[in-house]
CSV table of C-alpha atoms and ligand atoms in Angstrom, one decimal:
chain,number,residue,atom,x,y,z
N,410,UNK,CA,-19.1,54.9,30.4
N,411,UNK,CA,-22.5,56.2,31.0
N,412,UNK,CA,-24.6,54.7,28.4
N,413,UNK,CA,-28.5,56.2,27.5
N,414,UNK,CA,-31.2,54.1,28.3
N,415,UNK,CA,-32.9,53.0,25.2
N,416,UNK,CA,-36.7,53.1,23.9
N,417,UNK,CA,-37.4,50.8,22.3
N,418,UNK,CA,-40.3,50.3,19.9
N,419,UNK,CA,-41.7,46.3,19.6
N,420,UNK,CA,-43.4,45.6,16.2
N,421,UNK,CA,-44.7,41.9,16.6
N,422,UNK,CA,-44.4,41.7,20.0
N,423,UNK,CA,-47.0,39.2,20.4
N,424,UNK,CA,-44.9,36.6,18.6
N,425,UNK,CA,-42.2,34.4,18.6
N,426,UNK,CA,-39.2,37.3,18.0
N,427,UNK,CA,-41.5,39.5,20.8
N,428,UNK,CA,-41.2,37.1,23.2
N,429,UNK,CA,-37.3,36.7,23.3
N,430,UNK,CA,-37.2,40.4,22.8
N,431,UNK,CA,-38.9,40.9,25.9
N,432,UNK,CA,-37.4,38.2,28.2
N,433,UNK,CA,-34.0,40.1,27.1
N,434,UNK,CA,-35.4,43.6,27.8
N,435,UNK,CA,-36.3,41.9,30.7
N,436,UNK,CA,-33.2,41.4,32.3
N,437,UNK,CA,-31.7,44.8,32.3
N,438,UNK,CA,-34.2,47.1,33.5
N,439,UNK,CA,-31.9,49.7,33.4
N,440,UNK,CA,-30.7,49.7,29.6
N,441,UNK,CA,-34.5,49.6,28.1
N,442,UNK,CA,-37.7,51.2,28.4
N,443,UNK,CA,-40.6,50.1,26.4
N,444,UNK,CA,-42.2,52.6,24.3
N,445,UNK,CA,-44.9,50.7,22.2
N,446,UNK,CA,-45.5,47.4,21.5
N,447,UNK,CA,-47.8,46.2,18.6
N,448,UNK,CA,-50.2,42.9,17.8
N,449,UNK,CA,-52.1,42.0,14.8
N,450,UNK,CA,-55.4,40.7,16.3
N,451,UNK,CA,-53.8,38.8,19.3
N,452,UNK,CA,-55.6,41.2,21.9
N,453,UNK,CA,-55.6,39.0,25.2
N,454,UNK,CA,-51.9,38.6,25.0
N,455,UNK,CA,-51.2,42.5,24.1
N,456,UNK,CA,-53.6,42.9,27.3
N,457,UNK,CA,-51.3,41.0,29.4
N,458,UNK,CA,-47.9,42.3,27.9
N,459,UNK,CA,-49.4,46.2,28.4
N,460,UNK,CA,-51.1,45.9,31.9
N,461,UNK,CA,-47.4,44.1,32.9
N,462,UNK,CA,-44.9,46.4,30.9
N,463,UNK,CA,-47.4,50.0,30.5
N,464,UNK,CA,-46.4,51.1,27.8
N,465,UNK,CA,-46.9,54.9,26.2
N,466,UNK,CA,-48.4,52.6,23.2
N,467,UNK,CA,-50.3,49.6,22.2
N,468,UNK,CA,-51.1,48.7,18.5
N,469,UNK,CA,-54.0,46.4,17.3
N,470,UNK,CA,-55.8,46.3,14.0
N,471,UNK,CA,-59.0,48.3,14.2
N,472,UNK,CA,-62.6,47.2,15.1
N,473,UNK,CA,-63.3,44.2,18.1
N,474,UNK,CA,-59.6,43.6,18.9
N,475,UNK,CA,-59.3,47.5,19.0
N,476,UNK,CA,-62.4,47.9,21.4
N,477,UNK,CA,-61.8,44.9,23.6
N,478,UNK,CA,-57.8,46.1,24.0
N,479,UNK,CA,-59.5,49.6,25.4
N,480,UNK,CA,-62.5,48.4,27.2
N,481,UNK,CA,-60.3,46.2,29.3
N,482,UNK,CA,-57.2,49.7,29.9
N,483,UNK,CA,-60.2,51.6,30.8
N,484,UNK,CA,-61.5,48.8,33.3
N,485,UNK,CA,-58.1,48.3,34.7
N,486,UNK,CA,-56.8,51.7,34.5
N,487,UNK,CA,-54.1,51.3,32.1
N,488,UNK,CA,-53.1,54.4,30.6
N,489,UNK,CA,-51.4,53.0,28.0
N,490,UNK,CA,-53.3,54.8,25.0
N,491,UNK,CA,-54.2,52.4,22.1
N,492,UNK,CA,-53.4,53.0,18.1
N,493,UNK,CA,-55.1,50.9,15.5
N,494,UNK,CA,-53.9,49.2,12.1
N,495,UNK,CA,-51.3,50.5,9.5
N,496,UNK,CA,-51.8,54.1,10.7
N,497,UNK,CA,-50.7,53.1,14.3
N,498,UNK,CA,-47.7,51.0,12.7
N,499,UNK,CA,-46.5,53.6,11.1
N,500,UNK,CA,-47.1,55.8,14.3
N,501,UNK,CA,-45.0,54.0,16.9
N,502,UNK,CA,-42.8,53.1,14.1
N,503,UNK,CA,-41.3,56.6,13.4
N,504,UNK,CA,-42.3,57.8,16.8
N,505,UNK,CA,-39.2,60.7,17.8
N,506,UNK,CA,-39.8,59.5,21.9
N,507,UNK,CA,-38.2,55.7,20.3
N,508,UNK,CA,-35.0,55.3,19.0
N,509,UNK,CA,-34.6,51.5,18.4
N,510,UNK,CA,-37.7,49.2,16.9
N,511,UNK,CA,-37.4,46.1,16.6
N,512,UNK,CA,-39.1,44.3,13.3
N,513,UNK,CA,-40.9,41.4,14.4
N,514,UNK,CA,-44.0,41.5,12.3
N,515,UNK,CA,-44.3,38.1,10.2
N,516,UNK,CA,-44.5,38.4,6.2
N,517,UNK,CA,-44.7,41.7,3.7
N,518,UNK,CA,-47.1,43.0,6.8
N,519,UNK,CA,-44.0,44.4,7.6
N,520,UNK,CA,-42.9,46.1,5.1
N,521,UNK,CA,-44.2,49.9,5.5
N,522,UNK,CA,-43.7,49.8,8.8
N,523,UNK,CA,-40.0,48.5,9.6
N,524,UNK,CA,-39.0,50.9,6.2
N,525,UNK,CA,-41.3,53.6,7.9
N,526,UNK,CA,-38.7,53.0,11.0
N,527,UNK,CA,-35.8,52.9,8.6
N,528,UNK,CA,-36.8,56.4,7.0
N,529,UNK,CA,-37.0,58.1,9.9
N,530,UNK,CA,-33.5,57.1,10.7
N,531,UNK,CA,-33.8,54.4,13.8
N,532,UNK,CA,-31.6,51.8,14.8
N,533,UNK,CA,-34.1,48.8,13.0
N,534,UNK,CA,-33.5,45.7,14.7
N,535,UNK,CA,-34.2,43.2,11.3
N,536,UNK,CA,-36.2,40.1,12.2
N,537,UNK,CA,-39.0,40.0,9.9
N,538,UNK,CA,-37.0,38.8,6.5
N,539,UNK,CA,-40.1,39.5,4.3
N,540,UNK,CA,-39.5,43.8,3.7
N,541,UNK,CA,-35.7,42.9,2.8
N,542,UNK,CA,-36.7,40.1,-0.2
N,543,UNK,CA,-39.7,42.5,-1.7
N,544,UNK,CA,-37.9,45.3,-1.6
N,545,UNK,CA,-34.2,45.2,-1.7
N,546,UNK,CA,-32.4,47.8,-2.9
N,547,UNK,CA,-35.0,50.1,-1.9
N,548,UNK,CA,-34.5,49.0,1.8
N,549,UNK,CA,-31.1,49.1,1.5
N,550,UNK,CA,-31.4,53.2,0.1
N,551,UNK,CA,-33.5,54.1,2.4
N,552,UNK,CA,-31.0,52.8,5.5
N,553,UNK,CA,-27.9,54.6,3.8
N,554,UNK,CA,-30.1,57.6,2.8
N,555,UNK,CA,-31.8,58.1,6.5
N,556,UNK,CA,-28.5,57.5,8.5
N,557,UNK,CA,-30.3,54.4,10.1
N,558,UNK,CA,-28.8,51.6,12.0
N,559,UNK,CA,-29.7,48.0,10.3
N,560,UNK,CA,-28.7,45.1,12.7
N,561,UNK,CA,-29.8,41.9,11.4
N,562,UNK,CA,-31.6,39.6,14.3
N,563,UNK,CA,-31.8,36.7,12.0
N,564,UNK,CA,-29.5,34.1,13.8
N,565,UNK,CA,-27.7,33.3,10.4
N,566,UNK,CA,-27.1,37.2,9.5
N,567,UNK,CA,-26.3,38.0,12.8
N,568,UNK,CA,-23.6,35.7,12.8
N,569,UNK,CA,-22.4,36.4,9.6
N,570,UNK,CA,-22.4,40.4,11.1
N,571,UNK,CA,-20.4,39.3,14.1
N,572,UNK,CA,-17.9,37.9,11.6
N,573,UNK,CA,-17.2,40.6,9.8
N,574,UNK,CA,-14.8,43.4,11.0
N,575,UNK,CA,-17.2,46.2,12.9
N,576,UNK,CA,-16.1,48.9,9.9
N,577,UNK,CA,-17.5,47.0,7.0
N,578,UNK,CA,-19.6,48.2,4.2
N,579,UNK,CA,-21.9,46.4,2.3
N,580,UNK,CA,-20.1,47.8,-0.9
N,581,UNK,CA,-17.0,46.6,0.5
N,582,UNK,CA,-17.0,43.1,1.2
N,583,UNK,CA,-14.7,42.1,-1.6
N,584,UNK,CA,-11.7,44.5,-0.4
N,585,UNK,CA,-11.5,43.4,2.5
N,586,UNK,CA,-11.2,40.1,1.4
N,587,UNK,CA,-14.4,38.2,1.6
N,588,UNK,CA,-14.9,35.2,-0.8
N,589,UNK,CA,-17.8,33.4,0.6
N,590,UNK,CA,-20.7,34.0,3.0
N,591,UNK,CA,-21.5,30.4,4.1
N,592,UNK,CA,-25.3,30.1,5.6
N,593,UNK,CA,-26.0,26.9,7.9
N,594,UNK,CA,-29.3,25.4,7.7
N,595,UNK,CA,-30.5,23.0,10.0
N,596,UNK,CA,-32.5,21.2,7.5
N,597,UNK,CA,-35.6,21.2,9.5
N,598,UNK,CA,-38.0,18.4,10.6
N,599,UNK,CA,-37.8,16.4,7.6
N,600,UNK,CA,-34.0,16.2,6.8
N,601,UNK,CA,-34.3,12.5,6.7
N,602,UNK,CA,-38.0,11.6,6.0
N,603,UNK,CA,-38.1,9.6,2.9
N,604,UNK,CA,-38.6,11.9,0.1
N,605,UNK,CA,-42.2,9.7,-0.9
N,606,UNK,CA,-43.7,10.7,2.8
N,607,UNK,CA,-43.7,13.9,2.7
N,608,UNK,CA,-46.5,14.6,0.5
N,609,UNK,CA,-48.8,13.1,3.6
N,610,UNK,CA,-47.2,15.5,6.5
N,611,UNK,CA,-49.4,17.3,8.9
N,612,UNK,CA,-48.9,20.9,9.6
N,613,UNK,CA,-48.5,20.3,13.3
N,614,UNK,CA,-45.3,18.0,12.0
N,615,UNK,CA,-44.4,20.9,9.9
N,616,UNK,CA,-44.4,23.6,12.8
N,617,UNK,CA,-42.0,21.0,15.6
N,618,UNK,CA,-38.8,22.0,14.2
N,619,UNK,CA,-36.1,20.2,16.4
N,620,UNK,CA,-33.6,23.1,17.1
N,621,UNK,CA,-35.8,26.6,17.4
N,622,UNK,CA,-39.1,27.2,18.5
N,623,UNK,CA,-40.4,30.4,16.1
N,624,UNK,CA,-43.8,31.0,14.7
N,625,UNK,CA,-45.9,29.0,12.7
N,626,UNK,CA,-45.2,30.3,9.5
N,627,UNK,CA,-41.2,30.3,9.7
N,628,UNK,CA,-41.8,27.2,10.6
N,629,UNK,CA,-43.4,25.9,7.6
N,630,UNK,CA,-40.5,28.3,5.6
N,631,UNK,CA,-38.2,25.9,7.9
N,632,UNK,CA,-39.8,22.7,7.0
N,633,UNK,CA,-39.6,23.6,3.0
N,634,UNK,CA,-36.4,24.9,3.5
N,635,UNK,CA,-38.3,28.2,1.6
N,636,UNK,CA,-36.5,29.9,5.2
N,637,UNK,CA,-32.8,29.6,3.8
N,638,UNK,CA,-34.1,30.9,0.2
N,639,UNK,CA,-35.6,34.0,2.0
N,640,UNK,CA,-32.1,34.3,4.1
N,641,UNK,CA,-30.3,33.6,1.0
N,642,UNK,CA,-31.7,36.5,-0.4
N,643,UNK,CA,-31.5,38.5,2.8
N,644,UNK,CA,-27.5,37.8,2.8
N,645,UNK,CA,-27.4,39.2,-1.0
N,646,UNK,CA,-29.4,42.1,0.1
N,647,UNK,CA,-27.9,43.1,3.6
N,648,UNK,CA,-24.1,42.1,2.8
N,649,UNK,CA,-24.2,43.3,-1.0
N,650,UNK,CA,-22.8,40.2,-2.5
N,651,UNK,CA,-24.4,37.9,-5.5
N,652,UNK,CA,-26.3,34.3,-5.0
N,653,UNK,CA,-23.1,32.6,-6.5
N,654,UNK,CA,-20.8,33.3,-3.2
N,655,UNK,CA,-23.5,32.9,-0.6
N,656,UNK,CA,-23.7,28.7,0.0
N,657,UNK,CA,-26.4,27.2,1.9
N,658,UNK,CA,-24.7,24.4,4.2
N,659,UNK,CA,-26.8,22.0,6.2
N,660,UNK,CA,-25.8,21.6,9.7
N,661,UNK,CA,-28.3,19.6,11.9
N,662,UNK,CA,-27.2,20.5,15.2
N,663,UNK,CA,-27.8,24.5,14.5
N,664,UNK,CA,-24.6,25.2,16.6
N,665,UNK,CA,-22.6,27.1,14.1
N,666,UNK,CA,-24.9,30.1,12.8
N,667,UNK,CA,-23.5,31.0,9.6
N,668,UNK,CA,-19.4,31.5,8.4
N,669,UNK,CA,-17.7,33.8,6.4
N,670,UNK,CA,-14.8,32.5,4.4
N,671,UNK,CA,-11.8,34.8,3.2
N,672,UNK,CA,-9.6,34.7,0.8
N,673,UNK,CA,-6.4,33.6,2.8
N,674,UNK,CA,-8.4,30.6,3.6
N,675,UNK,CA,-9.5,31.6,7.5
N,676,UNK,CA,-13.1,30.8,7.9
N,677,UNK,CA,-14.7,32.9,10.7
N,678,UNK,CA,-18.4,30.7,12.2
N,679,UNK,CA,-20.2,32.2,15.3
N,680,UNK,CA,-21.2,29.5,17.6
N,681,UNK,CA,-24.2,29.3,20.9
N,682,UNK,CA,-27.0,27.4,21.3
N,683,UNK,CA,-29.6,27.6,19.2
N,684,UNK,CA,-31.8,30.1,21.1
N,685,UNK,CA,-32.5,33.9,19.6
N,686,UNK,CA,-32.3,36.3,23.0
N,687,UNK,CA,-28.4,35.8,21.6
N,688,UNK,CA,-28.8,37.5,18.3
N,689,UNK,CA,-31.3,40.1,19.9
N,690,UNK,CA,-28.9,40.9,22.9
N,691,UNK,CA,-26.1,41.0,20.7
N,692,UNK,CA,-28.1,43.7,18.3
N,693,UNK,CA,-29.9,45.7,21.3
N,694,UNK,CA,-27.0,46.9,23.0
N,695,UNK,CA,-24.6,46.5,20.1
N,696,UNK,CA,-21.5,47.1,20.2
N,697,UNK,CA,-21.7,46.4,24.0
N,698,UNK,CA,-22.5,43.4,24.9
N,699,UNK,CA,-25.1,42.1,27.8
N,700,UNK,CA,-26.5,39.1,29.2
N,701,UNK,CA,-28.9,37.0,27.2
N,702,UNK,CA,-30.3,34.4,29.5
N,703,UNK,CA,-28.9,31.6,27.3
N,704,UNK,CA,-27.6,28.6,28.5
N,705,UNK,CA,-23.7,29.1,27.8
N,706,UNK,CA,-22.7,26.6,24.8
N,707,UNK,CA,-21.8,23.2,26.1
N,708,UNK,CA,-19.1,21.6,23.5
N,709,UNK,CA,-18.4,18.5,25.1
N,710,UNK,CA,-22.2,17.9,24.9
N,711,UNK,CA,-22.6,18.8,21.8
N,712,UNK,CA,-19.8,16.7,20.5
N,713,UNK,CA,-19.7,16.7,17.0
N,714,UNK,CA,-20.7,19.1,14.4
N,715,UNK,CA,-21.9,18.0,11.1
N,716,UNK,CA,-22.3,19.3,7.6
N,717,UNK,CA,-24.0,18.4,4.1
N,718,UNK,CA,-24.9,20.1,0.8
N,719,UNK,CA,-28.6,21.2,0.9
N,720,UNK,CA,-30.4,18.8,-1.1
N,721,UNK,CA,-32.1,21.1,-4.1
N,722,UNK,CA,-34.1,18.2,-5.0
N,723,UNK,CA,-35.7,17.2,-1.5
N,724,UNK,CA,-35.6,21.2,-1.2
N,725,UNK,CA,-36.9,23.1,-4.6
N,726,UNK,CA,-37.9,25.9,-2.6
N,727,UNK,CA,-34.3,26.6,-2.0
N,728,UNK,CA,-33.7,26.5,-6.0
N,729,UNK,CA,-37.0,28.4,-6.4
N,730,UNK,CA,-35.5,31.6,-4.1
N,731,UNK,CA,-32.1,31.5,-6.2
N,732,UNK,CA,-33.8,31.5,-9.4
N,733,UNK,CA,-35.3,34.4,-8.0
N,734,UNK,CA,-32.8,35.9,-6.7
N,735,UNK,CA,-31.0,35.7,-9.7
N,736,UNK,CA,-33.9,36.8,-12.1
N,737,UNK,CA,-34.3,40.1,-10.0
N,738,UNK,CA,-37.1,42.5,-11.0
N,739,UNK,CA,-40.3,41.2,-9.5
N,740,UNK,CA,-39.3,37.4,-9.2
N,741,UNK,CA,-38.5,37.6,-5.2
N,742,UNK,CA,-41.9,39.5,-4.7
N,743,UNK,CA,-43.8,37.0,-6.6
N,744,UNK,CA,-41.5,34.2,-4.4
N,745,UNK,CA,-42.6,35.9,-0.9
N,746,UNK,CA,-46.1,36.4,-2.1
N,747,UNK,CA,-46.5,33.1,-3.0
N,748,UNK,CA,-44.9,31.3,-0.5
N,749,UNK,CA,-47.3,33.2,2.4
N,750,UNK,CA,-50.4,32.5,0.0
N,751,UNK,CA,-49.3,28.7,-0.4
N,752,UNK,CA,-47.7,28.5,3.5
N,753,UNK,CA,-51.2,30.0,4.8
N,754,UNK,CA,-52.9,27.3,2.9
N,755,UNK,CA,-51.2,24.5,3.6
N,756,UNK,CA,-51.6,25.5,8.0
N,757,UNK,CA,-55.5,25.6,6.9
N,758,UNK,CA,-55.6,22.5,5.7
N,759,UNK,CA,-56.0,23.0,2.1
N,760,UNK,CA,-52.7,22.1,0.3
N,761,UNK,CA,-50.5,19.4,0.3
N,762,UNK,CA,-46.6,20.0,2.0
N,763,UNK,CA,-44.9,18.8,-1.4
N,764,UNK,CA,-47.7,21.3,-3.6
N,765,UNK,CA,-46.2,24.5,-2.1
N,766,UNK,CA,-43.1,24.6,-4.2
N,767,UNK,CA,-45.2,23.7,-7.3
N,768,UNK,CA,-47.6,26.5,-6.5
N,769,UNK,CA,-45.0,29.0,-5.7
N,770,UNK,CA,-42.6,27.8,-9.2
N,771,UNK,CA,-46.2,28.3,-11.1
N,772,UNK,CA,-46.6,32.1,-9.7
N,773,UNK,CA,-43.4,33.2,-10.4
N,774,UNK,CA,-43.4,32.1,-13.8
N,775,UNK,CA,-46.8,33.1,-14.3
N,776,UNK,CA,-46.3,37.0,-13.2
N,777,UNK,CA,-43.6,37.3,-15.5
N,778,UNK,CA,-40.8,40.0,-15.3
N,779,UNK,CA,-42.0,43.3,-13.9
N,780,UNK,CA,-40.1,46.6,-13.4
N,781,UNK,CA,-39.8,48.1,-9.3
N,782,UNK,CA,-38.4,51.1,-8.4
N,783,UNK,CA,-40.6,52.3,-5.9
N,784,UNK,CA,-42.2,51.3,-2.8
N,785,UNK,CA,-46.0,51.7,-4.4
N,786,UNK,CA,-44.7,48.9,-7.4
N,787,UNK,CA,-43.4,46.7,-4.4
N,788,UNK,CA,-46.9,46.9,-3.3
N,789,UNK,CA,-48.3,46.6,-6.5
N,790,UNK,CA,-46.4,43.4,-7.7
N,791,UNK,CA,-46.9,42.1,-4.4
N,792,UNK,CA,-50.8,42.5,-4.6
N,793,UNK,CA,-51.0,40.9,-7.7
N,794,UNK,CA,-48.8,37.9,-7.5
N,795,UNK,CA,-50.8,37.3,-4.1
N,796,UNK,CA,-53.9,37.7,-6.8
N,797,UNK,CA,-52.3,34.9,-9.2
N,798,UNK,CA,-51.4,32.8,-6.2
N,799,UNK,CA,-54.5,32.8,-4.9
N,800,UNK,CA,-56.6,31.9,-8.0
N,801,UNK,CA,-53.4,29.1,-8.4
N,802,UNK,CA,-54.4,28.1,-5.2
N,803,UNK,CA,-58.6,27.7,-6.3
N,804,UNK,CA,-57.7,25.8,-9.4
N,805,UNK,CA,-55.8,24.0,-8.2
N,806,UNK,CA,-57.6,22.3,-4.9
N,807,UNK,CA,-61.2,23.3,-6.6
N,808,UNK,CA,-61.1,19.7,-7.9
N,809,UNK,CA,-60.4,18.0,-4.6
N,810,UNK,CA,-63.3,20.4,-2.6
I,1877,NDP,P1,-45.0,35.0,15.0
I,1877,NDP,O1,-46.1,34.4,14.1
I,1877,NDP,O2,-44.7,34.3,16.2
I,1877,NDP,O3,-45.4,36.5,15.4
I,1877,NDP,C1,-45.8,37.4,14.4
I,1877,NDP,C2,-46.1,38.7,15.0
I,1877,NDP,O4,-46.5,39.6,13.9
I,1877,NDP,C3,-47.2,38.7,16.0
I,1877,NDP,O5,-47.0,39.7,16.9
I,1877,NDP,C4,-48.5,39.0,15.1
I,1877,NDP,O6,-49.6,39.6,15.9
I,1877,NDP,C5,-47.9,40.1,14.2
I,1877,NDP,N1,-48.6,40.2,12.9
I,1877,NDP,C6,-49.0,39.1,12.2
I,1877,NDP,N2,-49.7,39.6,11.1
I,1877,NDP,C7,-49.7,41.0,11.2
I,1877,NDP,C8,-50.2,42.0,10.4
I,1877,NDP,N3,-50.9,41.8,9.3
I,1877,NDP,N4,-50.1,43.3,10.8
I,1877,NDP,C9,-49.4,43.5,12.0
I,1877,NDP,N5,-48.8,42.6,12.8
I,1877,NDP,C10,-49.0,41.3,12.4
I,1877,NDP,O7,-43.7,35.2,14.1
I,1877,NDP,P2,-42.2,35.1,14.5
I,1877,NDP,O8,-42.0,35.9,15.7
I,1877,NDP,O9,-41.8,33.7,14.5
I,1877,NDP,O10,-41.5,35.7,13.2
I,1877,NDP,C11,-41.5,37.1,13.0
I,1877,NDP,C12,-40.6,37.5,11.9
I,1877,NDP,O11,-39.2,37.2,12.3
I,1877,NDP,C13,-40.8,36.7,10.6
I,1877,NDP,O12,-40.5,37.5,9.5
I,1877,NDP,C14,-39.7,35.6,10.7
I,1877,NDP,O13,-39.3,35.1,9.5
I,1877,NDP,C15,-38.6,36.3,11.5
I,1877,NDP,N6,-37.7,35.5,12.3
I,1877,NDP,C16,-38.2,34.7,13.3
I,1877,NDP,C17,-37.4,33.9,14.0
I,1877,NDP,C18,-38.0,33.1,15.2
I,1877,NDP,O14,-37.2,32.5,15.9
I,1877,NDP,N7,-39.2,33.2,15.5
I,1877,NDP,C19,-36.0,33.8,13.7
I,1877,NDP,C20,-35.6,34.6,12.7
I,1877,NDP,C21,-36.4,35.4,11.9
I,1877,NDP,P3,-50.7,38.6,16.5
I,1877,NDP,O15,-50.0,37.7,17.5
I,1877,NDP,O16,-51.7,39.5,17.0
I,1877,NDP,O17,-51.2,37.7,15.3
């Protein structure tokens, strides 16, 4: 079978998720074309990527990341033309030449454009978790109402896609007999520390997480174990199920990627090595599948495969995003906004490891219940619980300035 060569659209491609992305795309020249590929304010590594790949499109924010991206195509005669900030998102996002982006912006940044993407009906490779927690069932509209293709990248969702038969709907999970989803968690870097150290950990402890290497920020999510609350939330959201039959198991050596259990007893886990160019090959092609560069999965190496409970206590994060999760309304925006207010504070410096939970617990309740049932009160409550996080934040390390 002749399949179309796809053009694809790279929404964080100067991250963690870009990276993989492009060592895949890499290896089968003649499945992908790149179409755009987008940066926050990275501008010496979207230089690099664009004078390499040439692009049709290259996103930066606007002003000197903007002007250094062009001066430097104009020097070098890369015709790769350059769009700027949200209005450039949104551009390459919902661009007709693209049929597949891949969401790979960190945090609600990528919100308008991945559901931008969604609305006009592309295959949406989901990587960036954030969109799915703030705004839910309005995601999840827009995908059914736009005829788009949502493939989750997320290792843990991926594998609990691959374990579900291809024809399922997310309305249909309990007929065809689905009990539990079962989500692994590695546990992160501080599994084991003793519970009174981790008050004093570093960022740069934080961010070595022993199984993945990802971005700074889901790194921290890792380390707090906020990462599993967000994917908690994700499952409910992508496979239409409640908290109560998604359980968070921990399972240090990040071999199995997630299970589904059903209700004859089989339990269906995906297994590989813990590396993501096998979610994103499996979701680039999909249903075909291609070659990943990973290592294949050595069993006799790996030898053993553990699980535990996720300790709530070592882990309130994890309760915090269930609570949430279970509260509905604006609770998971106020979660998300006050986890990337507390998780940008604590890489700077300014807040303790064990403080985030407490400053996240004390937003949540603080912004109260709040109605959303449109994209501009996602972006509303999202505003202001960042608002209440943030003067949290000042009153709280004010005293220690
Ligand atoms: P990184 O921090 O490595 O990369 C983030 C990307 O987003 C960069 O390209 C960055 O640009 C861009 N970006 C940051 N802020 C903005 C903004 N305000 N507007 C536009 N673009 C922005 O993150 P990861 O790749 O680790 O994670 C990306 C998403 O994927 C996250 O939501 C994460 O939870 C999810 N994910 C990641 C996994 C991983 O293995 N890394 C695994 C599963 C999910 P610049 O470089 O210019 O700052």
């Amino acid at each position: 079978m002749i399949r179309s060569v796809r053009s694809l659209t790279l929404l964080g491609a100067t991250g963690s998720i870009g990276k993989s992305t492009l060592d895949v795309v890499a290896r089968h020249p003649d499945r992908f074309r790149i179409h755009a590929l987008t940066a926050h304010r990275n501008s010496e590594r979207l230089i690099s990527l664009c004078l390499r790949i040439a692009p049709r499109f290259a996103v930066v924010e606007g002003g000197d990341a903007a002007r250094e991206v062009q001066r430097v195509f104009r020097a070098e005669g890369c015709r790769t033309e350059v769009l700027e900030g949200l209005q450039g998102l949104l551009q390459v996002a919902t661009d007709p030449e693209s049929d597949t982006v891949v969401a790979g912006i960190v945090g609600g940044a990528g919100l308008l454009p991945t559901l931008a993407a969604v609305q006009a009906g592309k295959r949406v490779l989901l990587a960036n978790k954030e969109p799915l927690v703030m705004a839910g069932s309005l995601f999840m509209d827009a995908v059914r109402e736009n005829g788009a293709e949502l493939l989750p990248l997320d290792s843990e969702h991926n594998a609990v896609f691959q374990c579900l038969p291809g024809n399922f709907s997310r309305d249909g999970l309990t007929e065809l007999g689905v009990r539990r989803i079962l989500l692994t968690a590695s546990g992160g870097p501080f599994r084991d520390l003793p519970v009174e150290t981790l008050s004093a950990v570093t960022p740069d402890q934080a961010c070595a997480h022993p199984n993945w290497s990802m971005g700074r920020k889901i790194s921290v999510d890792s380390a707090t174990m906020m990462n599993k609350g967000l994917e908690l939330i994700e499952a409910c959201r992508l496979f239409g199920l409640p908290g109560s039959r998604v359980e968070v198991v921990v399972h240090p050596q990040s071999v199995i990627h997630s299970m589904v259990e059903y209700v004859d007893g089989s339990v269906l886990a995906q297994l590989g090595n813990p590396d993501m160019r096998t979610p994103i090959a499996h979701a680039l092609d999909y249903p075909a599948r291609i070659e990943s560069g990973v290592e294949p999965l050595d069993l006799f190496r790996v030898g053993r495969l553990d699980f535990q409970a996720a300790d709530q206590d070592r882990f309130p994060c994890l309760r915090l995003a269930y609570e949430a999760l279970a509260e509905g309304g604006g609770a998971c925006i106020a979660l998300n906004a006050a986890n990337e207010v507390a998780v940008d504070a604590f890489l700077q410096g300014r807040l303790g490891f064990t403080d985030i939970a407490g400053l996240i617990a004390d937003t949540v309740e603080g912004f109260g219940a709040c109605p959303v049932s449109s994209v501009d009160d996602v972006l509303l409550a999202d505003r202001e619980a960042r608002r209440l996080a943030g003067s949290l934040l000042d009153a709280l390390v004010g005293g220690h300035a």
